[in-house]
Coordinates of C-alpha atoms and ligand atoms in Angstrom, one line a residue:
M1 CA 0.0 0.0 0.0
V2 CA 1.0 3.6 -0.6
T3 CA 2.7 5.9 1.9
G4 CA 1.7 9.6 1.6
I5 CA 4.1 12.5 1.8
V6 CA 2.6 15.9 2.5
Y7 CA 4.5 18.9 1.1
D8 CA 3.8 22.3 -0.4
D9 CA 5.9 25.3 -1.2
I10 CA 3.8 27.4 1.1
Y11 CA 5.9 25.9 3.9
L12 CA 8.9 27.7 2.6
Q13 CA 7.2 31.0 2.9
H14 CA 7.5 30.9 6.7
R15 CA 10.8 32.5 6.0
I16 CA 12.6 33.8 9.0
G17 CA 16.1 34.9 8.0
T18 CA 19.1 33.0 9.3
H19 CA 17.1 31.2 12.0
V20 CA 18.1 27.6 12.5
E21 CA 14.5 26.5 11.9
S22 CA 15.0 27.5 8.3
H23 CA 13.0 26.8 5.1
E24 CA 16.3 25.1 3.9
R25 CA 15.4 22.2 6.1
L26 CA 12.5 21.2 3.9
I27 CA 14.3 22.0 0.7
A28 CA 17.1 19.6 1.7
I29 CA 14.6 16.9 2.5
M30 CA 12.7 17.2 -0.8
E31 CA 16.0 17.3 -2.8
F32 CA 17.2 14.2 -1.1
L33 CA 14.0 12.3 -1.7
K34 CA 14.2 13.3 -5.4
E35 CA 17.8 12.2 -5.6
K36 CA 16.8 8.8 -4.2
N37 CA 13.9 8.7 -6.7
L38 CA 11.5 8.2 -3.9
L39 CA 8.9 10.6 -5.4
D40 CA 8.8 8.6 -8.6
D41 CA 8.2 5.3 -6.7
K42 CA 4.7 4.0 -7.0
D43 CA 4.7 3.1 -3.3
Y44 CA 4.8 6.8 -2.4
L45 CA 2.4 9.6 -3.2
L46 CA 3.0 13.3 -2.8
I47 CA -0.1 15.0 -1.5
K48 CA -1.0 18.6 -1.1
P49 CA -2.2 20.1 2.2
R50 CA -5.4 22.1 2.6
K51 CA -6.0 25.0 4.8
A52 CA -7.3 24.2 8.3
T53 CA -10.4 26.2 9.3
L54 CA -10.3 28.6 12.3
D55 CA -12.7 26.3 14.1
Q56 CA -10.2 23.5 13.7
I57 CA -7.3 25.7 15.0
K58 CA -9.5 26.4 18.0
Y59 CA -9.5 22.6 18.8
A60 CA -6.2 23.4 20.6
H61 CA -5.8 27.1 20.8
E62 CA -7.5 30.2 22.2
E63 CA -8.7 32.8 19.8
S64 CA -6.2 35.3 21.2
L65 CA -3.3 33.2 20.1
I66 CA -4.8 32.9 16.6
N67 CA -5.4 36.6 16.4
E68 CA -1.8 37.4 17.6
V69 CA -0.3 35.2 14.9
K70 CA -2.5 36.8 12.2
E71 CA -1.7 40.4 13.3
V72 CA 2.0 39.8 13.7
S73 CA 2.1 38.2 10.3
E74 CA 0.3 41.2 8.8
L75 CA 2.8 43.5 10.5
A76 CA 5.7 41.5 9.0
E77 CA 4.0 41.6 5.6
S78 CA 3.4 45.4 5.7
T79 CA 6.8 46.3 7.1
G80 CA 8.8 43.7 5.1
H81 CA 10.6 42.7 8.2
T82 CA 10.5 39.5 10.3
Q83 CA 8.6 40.0 13.6
S84 CA 8.8 37.9 16.8
L85 CA 6.3 36.3 19.1
D86 CA 8.9 35.6 21.7
M87 CA 12.7 35.4 22.0
D88 CA 13.1 32.7 19.5
T89 CA 9.8 32.4 17.6
L90 CA 9.8 34.5 14.5
V91 CA 7.1 35.4 12.1
S92 CA 7.2 36.3 8.4
G93 CA 4.5 37.9 6.3
K94 CA 3.3 34.4 5.3
T95 CA 3.6 32.6 8.6
Y96 CA -0.1 32.7 9.5
E97 CA -1.0 31.2 6.1
A98 CA 1.8 28.6 6.3
G99 CA 0.6 27.7 9.8
L100 CA -3.0 27.1 8.6
Y101 CA -1.6 24.8 5.8
S102 CA 0.8 23.1 8.3
V103 CA -2.2 22.0 10.4
G104 CA -4.2 21.3 7.3
G105 CA -1.5 19.1 6.0
N106 CA -2.1 16.8 9.0
L107 CA -5.8 16.9 8.5
E108 CA -5.6 16.0 4.8
A109 CA -3.3 13.2 5.8
I110 CA -5.7 11.9 8.4
D111 CA -8.6 11.9 5.9
K112 CA -6.6 9.8 3.5
I113 CA -5.5 7.3 6.1
M114 CA -9.0 7.0 7.6
S115 CA -10.5 6.4 4.2
G116 CA -8.0 3.7 3.5
E117 CA -6.6 5.6 0.5
L118 CA -3.2 5.7 2.0
K119 CA -1.5 3.3 4.4
N120 CA 0.3 6.0 6.4
V121 CA 1.7 9.5 5.9
F122 CA 4.7 11.6 6.7
A123 CA 3.7 15.3 6.8
L124 CA 6.7 17.5 5.9
V125 CA 5.3 20.7 7.3
R126 CA 6.5 24.0 8.7
P127 CA 6.1 25.9 11.0
P128 CA 6.5 23.1 13.6
G129 CA 4.1 22.9 16.6
H130 CA 5.0 20.9 19.7
H131 CA 6.1 23.8 21.9
S132 CA 2.9 25.9 21.4
N133 CA 0.2 25.4 24.0
S134 CA -3.3 26.7 24.0
Y135 CA -2.4 30.3 24.6
K136 CA 1.2 30.8 23.7
C137 CA 3.5 30.2 20.7
A138 CA 7.0 29.2 21.7
G139 CA 10.2 27.5 20.7
F140 CA 10.0 28.1 16.9
C141 CA 6.4 26.8 16.9
I142 CA 3.1 28.4 15.8
F143 CA 0.0 26.2 15.8
N144 CA 0.3 22.8 17.5
N145 CA -0.2 20.6 14.5
I146 CA -0.2 17.3 16.3
A147 CA -2.6 18.3 19.1
I148 CA -5.1 19.6 16.5
G149 CA -4.7 16.3 14.6
A150 CA -5.6 14.4 17.7
E151 CA -8.7 16.5 18.4
Y152 CA -9.7 16.2 14.7
L153 CA -9.6 12.4 15.1
F154 CA -12.0 12.7 18.1
R155 CA -14.3 15.4 16.9
E156 CA -14.5 14.7 13.1
K157 CA -13.5 11.1 12.8
G158 CA -15.2 9.6 15.8
L159 CA -12.2 7.9 17.3
E160 CA -11.9 7.4 21.1
R161 CA -8.2 6.6 21.8
V162 CA -5.2 8.3 20.2
A163 CA -1.5 7.9 21.2
I164 CA 0.9 10.8 20.5
I165 CA 4.6 9.8 20.5
D166 CA 7.0 12.8 20.5
W167 CA 10.6 11.8 19.8
D168 CA 12.0 15.4 19.1
C169 CA 15.0 16.1 21.3
H170 CA 13.2 18.9 23.1
H171 CA 10.3 18.2 25.5
G172 CA 6.9 18.5 23.8
N173 CA 5.7 20.9 26.4
G174 CA 3.0 22.5 24.4
T175 CA 1.4 19.2 23.5
Q176 CA 1.8 18.1 27.2
D177 CA 0.1 21.4 28.4
I178 CA -2.8 20.9 26.0
F179 CA -3.5 17.4 27.1
Y180 CA -2.3 17.6 30.7
E181 CA -5.9 17.1 32.0
G182 CA -6.8 14.9 29.1
S183 CA -9.1 15.8 26.2
K184 CA -12.8 16.6 26.6
T185 CA -13.5 14.6 23.5
G186 CA -11.4 11.5 23.7
E187 CA -8.5 9.7 25.4
V188 CA -4.9 10.7 24.7
T189 CA -1.8 9.0 25.9
F190 CA 1.2 11.3 25.3
F191 CA 4.8 10.1 25.4
S192 CA 7.7 12.6 25.1
S193 CA 11.3 11.4 25.0
H194 CA 13.8 14.2 25.1
Q195 CA 17.1 15.4 26.4
D196 CA 16.9 15.9 30.2
G197 CA 15.3 19.3 30.8
R198 CA 18.1 20.3 33.3
T199 CA 20.3 20.5 30.2
L200 CA 18.1 21.7 27.4
Y201 CA 15.2 24.0 26.4
P202 CA 12.3 24.1 27.5
G203 CA 13.5 22.8 30.9
S204 CA 10.5 20.5 31.6
G205 CA 9.4 17.0 30.9
F206 CA 10.4 15.2 34.1
I207 CA 9.1 11.8 35.2
N208 CA 6.9 13.3 37.9
E209 CA 4.9 15.2 35.3
I210 CA 2.2 12.5 34.7
G211 CA -1.0 14.5 34.0
K212 CA -3.9 15.6 36.1
G213 CA -7.6 14.7 36.5
K214 CA -8.7 12.7 33.5
G215 CA -5.2 12.9 32.1
K216 CA -3.5 11.5 35.2
G217 CA -1.0 8.7 34.2
K218 CA -1.5 9.5 30.5
I219 CA 1.4 12.0 30.3
I220 CA 4.6 9.9 30.1
N221 CA 7.9 11.7 30.0
F222 CA 11.3 10.2 29.4
P223 CA 14.1 12.6 30.0
M224 CA 17.3 11.1 28.5
P225 CA 20.7 12.0 29.9
P226 CA 22.9 14.0 27.5
G227 CA 25.0 11.6 25.4
S228 CA 22.2 9.0 25.2
A229 CA 22.4 6.9 22.0
E230 CA 19.3 5.3 20.5
D231 CA 19.8 2.1 22.6
V232 CA 18.2 4.2 25.4
I233 CA 15.0 4.8 23.4
M234 CA 14.7 1.1 22.5
N235 CA 14.7 0.3 26.2
F236 CA 12.1 3.0 26.8
F237 CA 9.9 1.4 24.1
D238 CA 10.2 -2.2 25.5
E239 CA 9.8 -1.2 29.1
I240 CA 7.2 1.6 28.9
V241 CA 5.7 2.4 25.5
D242 CA 4.9 -1.2 24.5
P243 CA 3.2 -2.3 27.8
T244 CA 1.2 0.9 28.2
L245 CA 0.0 1.0 24.6
S246 CA -0.8 -2.7 24.7
E247 CA -3.2 -1.7 27.6
F248 CA -4.4 1.5 26.0
K249 CA -5.0 0.1 22.5
P250 CA -4.7 3.3 20.5
E251 CA -6.9 3.5 17.3
F252 CA -4.4 5.9 15.7
I253 CA -0.7 6.8 16.4
L254 CA 0.5 10.4 15.8
I255 CA 4.2 11.0 15.9
S256 CA 5.9 14.4 16.6
A257 CA 9.1 13.6 14.8
G258 CA 12.2 15.8 15.5
F259 CA 15.5 14.8 14.1
D260 CA 17.6 16.9 16.5
T261 CA 18.6 13.8 18.5
H262 CA 21.3 13.2 15.9
W263 CA 24.8 13.2 17.5
T264 CA 25.9 16.1 15.3
D265 CA 22.9 18.4 16.0
R266 CA 24.0 21.9 16.8
L267 CA 21.3 22.5 19.4
T268 CA 21.5 19.3 21.4
N269 CA 23.8 16.8 23.0
M270 CA 22.6 13.4 22.1
G271 CA 24.1 10.3 20.4
W272 CA 21.5 9.0 17.9
T273 CA 22.4 8.0 14.3
Y274 CA 20.3 8.9 11.3
Q275 CA 18.8 5.4 11.3
G276 CA 17.8 5.7 15.0
P277 CA 14.4 7.3 14.5
A278 CA 13.5 4.8 11.8
R279 CA 14.4 1.9 14.1
Y280 CA 12.2 3.4 16.8
L281 CA 9.5 3.9 14.3
D282 CA 9.7 0.2 13.3
K283 CA 8.9 -0.7 16.9
I284 CA 6.0 1.8 17.1
K285 CA 4.7 0.2 13.8
S286 CA 4.2 -3.1 15.6
I287 CA 1.7 -1.4 18.0
A288 CA -0.1 0.3 15.1
K289 CA -0.4 -3.0 13.4
K290 CA -1.8 -4.8 16.5
Y291 CA -4.3 -2.1 17.6
A292 CA -4.6 0.8 15.2
D293 CA -5.2 -0.9 11.8
N294 CA -1.6 0.3 10.9
R295 CA -2.7 4.0 11.1
I296 CA 0.3 6.2 11.7
L297 CA 0.8 9.9 10.8
I298 CA 4.2 11.4 11.3
T299 CA 4.6 15.2 11.6
L300 CA 7.8 17.0 11.3
E301 CA 9.0 19.0 14.3
G302 CA 12.7 20.0 14.7
G303 CA 16.1 18.9 13.3
Y304 CA 18.9 21.3 12.5
E305 CA 21.6 19.3 10.7
I306 CA 19.8 19.4 7.4
D307 CA 21.8 16.7 5.5
K308 CA 21.5 14.2 8.4
Q309 CA 17.8 15.1 8.8
A310 CA 17.1 14.4 5.1
K311 CA 18.6 10.9 5.5
A312 CA 16.7 10.3 8.7
V313 CA 13.4 11.3 7.1
Y314 CA 14.1 9.1 4.1
N315 CA 14.8 6.1 6.5
C316 CA 11.5 6.8 8.2
L317 CA 9.7 6.8 4.9
K318 CA 11.3 3.4 4.0
V319 CA 10.1 1.9 7.3
L320 CA 6.6 3.4 6.8
N321 CA 6.4 1.5 3.6
D322 CA 7.7 -1.8 5.1
D323 CA 11.1 -1.5 3.5
G324 CA 13.2 -1.2 6.7
E325 CA 15.8 -3.5 5.1
N326 CA 17.1 -0.8 2.9
L327 CA 18.0 2.1 5.2
I328 CA 20.9 4.5 4.8
E329 CA 23.0 3.7 7.9
E330 CA 26.0 5.1 9.7
K331 CA 28.1 3.3 12.3
L332 CA 25.9 2.5 15.3
R333 CA 26.7 4.4 18.4
R334 CA 26.2 3.1 22.0
S335 CA 25.5 4.8 25.2
D336 CA 28.1 4.8 27.9
P337 CA 27.6 1.8 30.2
D338 CA 27.1 4.0 33.3
L339 CA 24.5 6.1 31.5
L340 CA 22.6 2.9 30.4
N341 CA 22.9 1.5 33.9
Y342 CA 21.3 4.7 35.3
V343 CA 18.5 4.6 32.7
D344 CA 17.7 0.9 33.1
N345 CA 18.1 0.6 36.9
K346 CA 17.0 4.0 38.1
L347 CA 15.1 6.1 35.6
I348 CA 12.8 3.5 34.1
P349 CA 12.0 1.8 37.4
K350 CA 11.1 5.2 39.0
L351 CA 9.0 6.1 36.0
K352 CA 7.1 2.8 36.3
E353 CA 6.6 3.4 40.0
N354 CA 5.1 6.9 39.3
L355 CA 2.7 5.4 36.7
S356 CA 1.9 2.2 38.7
N357 CA -1.5 3.5 40.0
Y358 CA -2.7 4.2 36.5
W359 CA -1.6 1.2 34.5
N360 CA -2.1 -2.5 35.3
C361 CA 1.1 -3.4 33.5
F362 CA 3.3 -1.7 36.2
Ligands
ZN1 ZN1 13.6 19.9 19.0

């Protein structure tokens, strides 16, 4: 079956100067996919996004945030100068428009997966979303694409249980905030694995942040020590993600995919290879196969070494289309034994203990 790729040039129009979250990221990915002839392969289909409606943006955001993005975009357009929403979140004249299409790319993808037209989709969208909460844009993010996707599945597709897995190197604090007390319209289990917040923006995502009220136990954070290679995430999957999702039985899996865990990334201090995310995805696919009729949508978040990111995205596309045998691989890196020992014998057991009142598996 066919894997979809969402892309449109509108995503390049969120153009914010020399900022690391640059339009060049998407250009590099698309050029690499062309170079590998992936876009001519009958197993892949390039699909165009649509514009999300304002009512759909409101599934996750307050009207004041939407108005602010619109007004600041208009100011950038009229002055011809980039404007800012906070210290590191910049806006161009086309950011508002690109944001609507970024959310709409996810919604179009969900439609095509739910109808059975596509097996799964990778949405190559900008601006990213996982640091934006209901009322504030932050961390290079505008609208929270993944959170709106989850609400869309509940409100317009009638699903009841959705898992969100965020493997960006930064804590998905915006998504966490939005679902901290659960969703009014469905059940969300949110996993964020990220570099320990004591050493990286946004400084949150610790194992005692487990949700509140209806959402209690359904926010699951995995703060990885700096230097962690992808062996750490495989253990997190086996010990935490697999048992909880086997109990939760998600009907759809949404992935916030950042590629800034790569060992060369300029913003972070991790040890993943460019095949690491694809290997993690391969494990996640087993859950989607068992419970979710294979339904997976991946949405692009961060990743700042654009050549490495392009390879990592290509690898994920291969895994999505059941071709995980043919990845582009670099030499596997391993975490320091002391670091692995801490993760396996301290961090994971403590996380299980914190979650034990909410999951039968622990
Ligand atoms: Zn990131």
